Amino acid sequence: MTRAPLIGLTLDIEPGGPQDFSRWPYHALRQHYFDAIRNAGGLPVGLPHEPDLAQAYMERLDGLVVTGGAFDPDPALYGEAPHPQTTLKPGRTDAELAYIAAARRLTLPVLGICGGMQLMAIAWGGTLHQHLPDHAPGPIAHEQPNPRDEAGHDVILVPGSRLAHYTGCTTMRVNSSHHQGVRDPGGLLVSARAPDGLIEAIEAPGTDNDTGNGIFYLGVQWHPEFAIDPGDARLLAGFIDAARHATPQDRRA
């Protein structure tokens, strides 16, 4: 019997305190992420902030999800000073970059969600808009006022992209909870945009999108773990399928 692919999920970290869950620092992540991976056929595993152990972890895993959170990647990574609205968690960013690099060395599937997509772009030489109200003022609220388990706006998928292949969609309804966005995807390709032109999904080049063969390195600005659009479940299923076929047979048996 083929085992479920082991999928690493990057965790957030909080400092703790007398009125918090713990008095000491602790890792945390919304249950939605774990449920979504399990429902898609994977076995989720939380990853601590240990850059030195990233290679060892990824050698035992079949795929990586770089999750989102209420923080921003350090703009020094793409040659800029911090915006006043930028909030850093350098320990988390260092660990996530190490996990991304290890996954790339091992040619394992990587799915980035929200801030995870932004960090994937940076890892491929891209840059960010540090505060979208400064760059994209308009009718679309990228930090939507309605609940996060509801759609905030549409995205338009690029025909022929890996994202379009897996979701079977030309447009999707997505939630939106970010104040930063990808300005330049670096060596990645744009696979979806919001109606105002903001990049909403990116992916690695060099993929046969008719068959799905090739590296699965894909990031989305929204949160597919909320399953707002039918394409979300298909995207996650495609990721798990890629993880199932990305590792040697003796590791999957």
Short mmCIF file of C-alpha atoms in Angstrom, two decimals:
data_model
loop_
_atom_site.label_atom_id
_atom_site.label_comp_id
_atom_site.label_asym_id
_atom_site.label_seq_id
_atom_site.Cartn_x
_atom_site.Cartn_y
_atom_site.Cartn_z
CA MET A 1 0.00 0.00 0.00
CA THR A 2 1.38 3.40 -0.99
CA ARG A 3 1.82 5.70 1.98
CA ALA A 4 0.50 9.25 2.13
CA PRO A 5 3.17 11.81 1.18
CA LEU A 6 4.81 13.54 4.13
CA ILE A 7 4.32 17.29 3.73
CA GLY A 8 6.26 19.80 5.80
CA LEU A 9 4.38 22.92 6.92
CA THR A 10 6.41 25.91 8.08
CA LEU A 11 5.27 27.07 11.51
CA ASP A 12 4.86 30.54 12.95
CA ILE A 13 6.47 31.52 16.25
CA GLU A 14 5.19 33.71 19.07
CA PRO A 15 7.20 35.16 21.98
CA GLY A 16 4.80 34.00 24.69
CA GLY A 17 3.99 35.87 27.89
CA PRO A 18 2.04 35.73 31.16
CA GLN A 19 -1.34 36.10 29.43
CA ASP A 20 -0.47 34.02 26.35
CA PHE A 21 -0.77 30.33 25.52
CA SER A 22 2.68 29.86 27.07
CA ARG A 23 5.02 32.03 29.09
CA TRP A 24 7.82 30.96 26.74
CA PRO A 25 8.20 31.14 22.94
CA TYR A 26 6.08 28.63 21.06
CA HIS A 27 5.38 27.50 17.50
CA ALA A 28 1.83 27.77 16.15
CA LEU A 29 -0.16 27.34 12.93
CA ARG A 30 -3.86 27.44 12.07
CA GLN A 31 -5.51 24.04 11.91
CA HIS A 32 -6.85 24.86 8.41
CA TYR A 33 -3.42 24.13 6.93
CA PHE A 34 -3.18 20.68 8.50
CA ASP A 35 -6.77 19.81 7.60
CA ALA A 36 -6.31 20.89 3.97
CA ILE A 37 -3.21 18.75 3.47
CA ARG A 38 -4.81 15.76 5.16
CA ASN A 39 -8.01 16.13 3.12
CA ALA A 40 -5.94 16.27 -0.08
CA GLY A 41 -4.28 12.96 0.78
CA GLY A 42 -1.09 14.10 2.50
CA LEU A 43 0.31 13.67 6.00
CA PRO A 44 1.20 17.10 7.44
CA VAL A 45 4.28 17.65 9.61
CA GLY A 46 5.09 20.94 11.38
CA LEU A 47 8.59 22.32 10.78
CA PRO A 48 10.45 24.23 13.51
CA HIS A 49 12.66 27.26 12.91
CA GLU A 50 15.93 25.35 12.55
CA PRO A 51 17.78 26.39 9.37
CA ASP A 52 20.66 24.02 10.11
CA LEU A 53 18.24 21.08 10.09
CA ALA A 54 16.38 22.05 6.90
CA GLN A 55 18.27 19.64 4.65
CA ALA A 56 17.79 16.75 7.07
CA TYR A 57 14.06 17.45 7.35
CA MET A 58 13.53 17.77 3.61
CA GLU A 59 15.40 14.52 2.93
CA ARG A 60 12.68 12.78 4.93
CA LEU A 61 9.74 14.70 3.43
CA ASP A 62 7.97 14.57 0.08
CA GLY A 63 6.90 18.21 -0.24
CA LEU A 64 6.90 21.62 1.42
CA VAL A 65 4.20 24.19 2.15
CA VAL A 66 5.52 27.65 3.00
CA THR A 67 2.66 29.13 5.01
CA GLY A 68 1.50 32.69 5.59
CA GLY A 69 1.45 34.78 8.75
CA ALA A 70 1.15 38.26 10.22
CA PHE A 71 4.69 39.33 9.36
CA ASP A 72 6.82 40.33 6.36
CA PRO A 73 10.07 39.09 4.79
CA ASP A 74 13.06 41.33 5.44
CA PRO A 75 13.27 43.81 2.52
CA ALA A 76 17.06 43.72 2.87
CA LEU A 77 16.77 40.41 1.01
CA TYR A 78 15.89 42.38 -2.11
CA GLY A 79 17.94 45.48 -1.42
CA GLU A 80 15.44 47.81 0.25
CA ALA A 81 15.02 49.48 3.62
CA PRO A 82 11.94 48.57 5.69
CA HIS A 83 8.67 50.43 5.17
CA PRO A 84 7.12 51.82 8.40
CA GLN A 85 4.38 49.16 8.09
CA THR A 86 6.83 46.27 7.68
CA THR A 87 6.89 43.73 10.52
CA LEU A 88 9.77 41.25 10.63
CA LYS A 89 10.26 37.77 12.06
CA PRO A 90 13.86 37.15 10.97
CA GLY A 91 14.16 33.73 12.60
CA ARG A 92 11.15 32.46 10.71
CA THR A 93 12.30 33.95 7.40
CA ASP A 94 15.78 32.44 7.75
CA ALA A 95 14.30 29.01 8.44
CA GLU A 96 11.81 29.19 5.57
CA LEU A 97 14.53 30.23 3.11
CA ALA A 98 16.59 27.24 4.25
CA TYR A 99 13.65 24.87 3.76
CA ILE A 100 12.95 26.34 0.30
CA ALA A 101 16.60 25.95 -0.71
CA ALA A 102 16.71 22.35 0.52
CA ALA A 103 13.48 21.47 -1.31
CA ARG A 104 14.86 22.95 -4.52
CA ARG A 105 18.10 20.97 -4.20
CA LEU A 106 16.05 17.79 -3.79
CA THR A 107 13.55 18.77 -6.54
CA LEU A 108 10.65 18.41 -4.13
CA PRO A 109 7.30 20.14 -4.71
CA VAL A 110 6.86 23.50 -2.99
CA LEU A 111 3.56 25.32 -2.48
CA GLY A 112 3.66 28.85 -1.10
CA ILE A 113 0.62 30.46 0.49
CA CYS A 114 0.23 34.23 0.97
CA GLY A 115 3.51 35.37 2.57
CA GLY A 116 4.97 32.02 1.56
CA MET A 117 4.44 32.94 -2.09
CA GLN A 118 6.19 36.26 -1.49
CA LEU A 119 9.21 34.55 0.05
CA MET A 120 9.37 32.09 -2.85
CA ALA A 121 9.58 35.04 -5.24
CA ILE A 122 12.42 36.54 -3.20
CA ALA A 123 14.24 33.19 -3.27
CA TRP A 124 14.19 33.39 -7.09
CA GLY A 125 15.50 36.96 -7.19
CA GLY A 126 12.16 38.77 -7.03
CA THR A 127 11.01 41.88 -5.16
CA LEU A 128 7.91 42.98 -3.25
CA HIS A 129 5.61 45.95 -2.87
CA GLN A 130 6.13 46.55 0.85
CA HIS A 131 2.79 48.26 1.44
CA LEU A 132 0.10 47.90 -1.20
CA PRO A 133 -1.89 51.02 -0.30
CA ASP A 134 1.16 52.98 -1.49
CA HIS A 135 1.29 51.15 -4.83
CA ALA A 136 -2.17 49.87 -5.71
CA PRO A 137 -4.80 52.27 -4.38
CA GLY A 138 -8.08 51.30 -5.92
CA PRO A 139 -11.38 49.49 -5.51
CA ILE A 140 -9.89 46.08 -4.60
CA ALA A 141 -9.29 45.62 -0.87
CA HIS A 142 -6.32 43.26 -0.64
CA GLU A 143 -6.92 43.22 3.11
CA GLN A 144 -10.59 42.38 2.75
CA PRO A 145 -13.02 43.70 5.38
CA ASN A 146 -15.24 40.60 5.28
CA PRO A 147 -14.34 37.30 7.00
CA ARG A 148 -11.36 35.38 5.66
CA ASP A 149 -13.47 32.32 4.92
CA GLU A 150 -15.34 34.34 2.28
CA ALA A 151 -14.17 35.52 -1.14
CA GLY A 152 -12.70 38.99 -1.42
CA HIS A 153 -12.15 39.30 -5.17
CA ASP A 154 -11.53 37.35 -8.37
CA VAL A 155 -8.21 36.35 -9.90
CA ILE A 156 -7.57 35.74 -13.60
CA LEU A 157 -5.39 32.72 -14.38
CA VAL A 158 -2.83 32.70 -17.19
CA PRO A 159 -3.88 30.17 -19.87
CA GLY A 160 -1.42 27.30 -20.16
CA SER A 161 0.02 27.83 -16.69
CA ARG A 162 0.55 25.01 -14.20
CA LEU A 163 -2.02 26.71 -11.96
CA ALA A 164 -4.60 26.61 -14.76
CA HIS A 165 -3.72 22.98 -15.47
CA TYR A 166 -4.32 21.81 -11.91
CA THR A 167 -7.34 23.93 -11.05
CA GLY A 168 -9.07 23.64 -14.42
CA CYS A 169 -10.04 27.30 -14.00
CA THR A 170 -9.75 30.50 -16.00
CA THR A 171 -10.87 32.62 -13.03
CA MET A 172 -11.21 31.91 -9.32
CA ARG A 173 -12.88 33.54 -6.34
CA VAL A 174 -10.30 33.99 -3.58
CA ASN A 175 -9.87 35.52 -0.15
CA SER A 176 -7.36 38.30 0.39
CA SER A 177 -5.51 39.22 3.59
CA HIS A 178 -2.19 40.82 2.70
CA HIS A 179 -0.67 44.30 2.73
CA GLN A 180 2.38 43.29 0.66
CA GLY A 181 2.55 41.79 -2.82
CA VAL A 182 4.96 40.52 -5.44
CA ARG A 183 6.28 43.37 -7.58
CA ASP A 184 8.75 41.35 -9.69
CA PRO A 185 8.69 37.52 -9.62
CA GLY A 186 12.38 37.25 -10.51
CA GLY A 187 13.01 33.97 -12.31
CA LEU A 188 9.43 32.78 -11.84
CA LEU A 189 6.44 33.14 -14.14
CA VAL A 190 3.19 34.95 -13.33
CA SER A 191 0.26 32.52 -13.39
CA ALA A 192 -2.58 34.73 -12.06
CA ARG A 193 -3.38 38.38 -11.46
CA ALA A 194 -6.08 40.35 -9.68
CA PRO A 195 -8.29 42.62 -11.81
CA ASP A 196 -6.12 45.59 -10.73
CA GLY A 197 -3.04 43.85 -12.18
CA LEU A 198 -1.45 42.72 -8.91
CA ILE A 199 0.38 39.40 -9.17
CA GLU A 200 -1.66 36.71 -7.40
CA ALA A 201 0.19 33.51 -8.34
CA ILE A 202 3.67 32.52 -9.52
CA GLU A 203 5.31 29.30 -10.67
CA ALA A 204 8.59 27.88 -11.88
CA PRO A 205 9.28 27.73 -15.64
CA GLY A 206 10.15 24.56 -17.46
CA THR A 207 6.95 22.61 -16.88
CA ASP A 208 4.94 20.57 -19.37
CA ASN A 209 1.55 21.89 -18.35
CA ASP A 210 -0.33 19.50 -20.63
CA THR A 211 0.82 16.58 -18.49
CA GLY A 212 1.79 18.33 -15.25
CA ASN A 213 5.32 16.93 -15.52
CA GLY A 214 8.21 19.02 -14.22
CA ILE A 215 9.00 20.87 -11.01
CA PHE A 216 6.03 21.86 -8.85
CA TYR A 217 7.11 25.22 -7.47
CA LEU A 218 3.98 27.32 -7.19
CA GLY A 219 2.81 30.14 -4.94
CA VAL A 220 -0.60 31.74 -4.50
CA GLN A 221 -1.38 34.98 -2.71
CA TRP A 222 -4.69 33.70 -1.35
CA HIS A 223 -5.40 30.92 1.17
CA PRO A 224 -6.56 27.75 -0.62
CA GLU A 225 -6.80 25.93 2.72
CA PHE A 226 -10.14 27.75 3.20
CA ALA A 227 -11.51 26.00 0.06
CA ILE A 228 -13.53 29.01 -1.08
CA ASP A 229 -13.32 28.12 -4.79
CA PRO A 230 -13.59 24.57 -6.22
CA GLY A 231 -10.19 25.16 -7.79
CA ASP A 232 -8.58 25.31 -4.34
CA ALA A 233 -9.16 21.63 -3.62
CA ARG A 234 -7.92 20.70 -7.09
CA LEU A 235 -4.75 22.75 -6.57
CA LEU A 236 -4.02 21.00 -3.27
CA ALA A 237 -4.75 17.60 -4.81
CA GLY A 238 -2.31 18.40 -7.61
CA PHE A 239 0.35 19.37 -5.10
CA ILE A 240 -0.09 16.12 -3.16
CA ASP A 241 0.02 14.12 -6.40
CA ALA A 242 3.28 15.84 -7.32
CA ALA A 243 4.68 15.00 -3.87
CA ARG A 244 3.62 11.39 -4.29
CA HIS A 245 5.66 11.09 -7.49
CA ALA A 246 8.61 13.29 -6.55
CA THR A 247 10.49 10.83 -4.35
CA PRO A 248 12.07 7.41 -5.01
CA GLN A 249 9.80 4.38 -4.94
CA ASP A 250 11.54 2.92 -1.89
CA ARG A 251 10.54 6.00 0.13
CA ARG A 252 6.90 5.75 -0.96
CA ALA A 253 6.39 2.02 -0.41
#
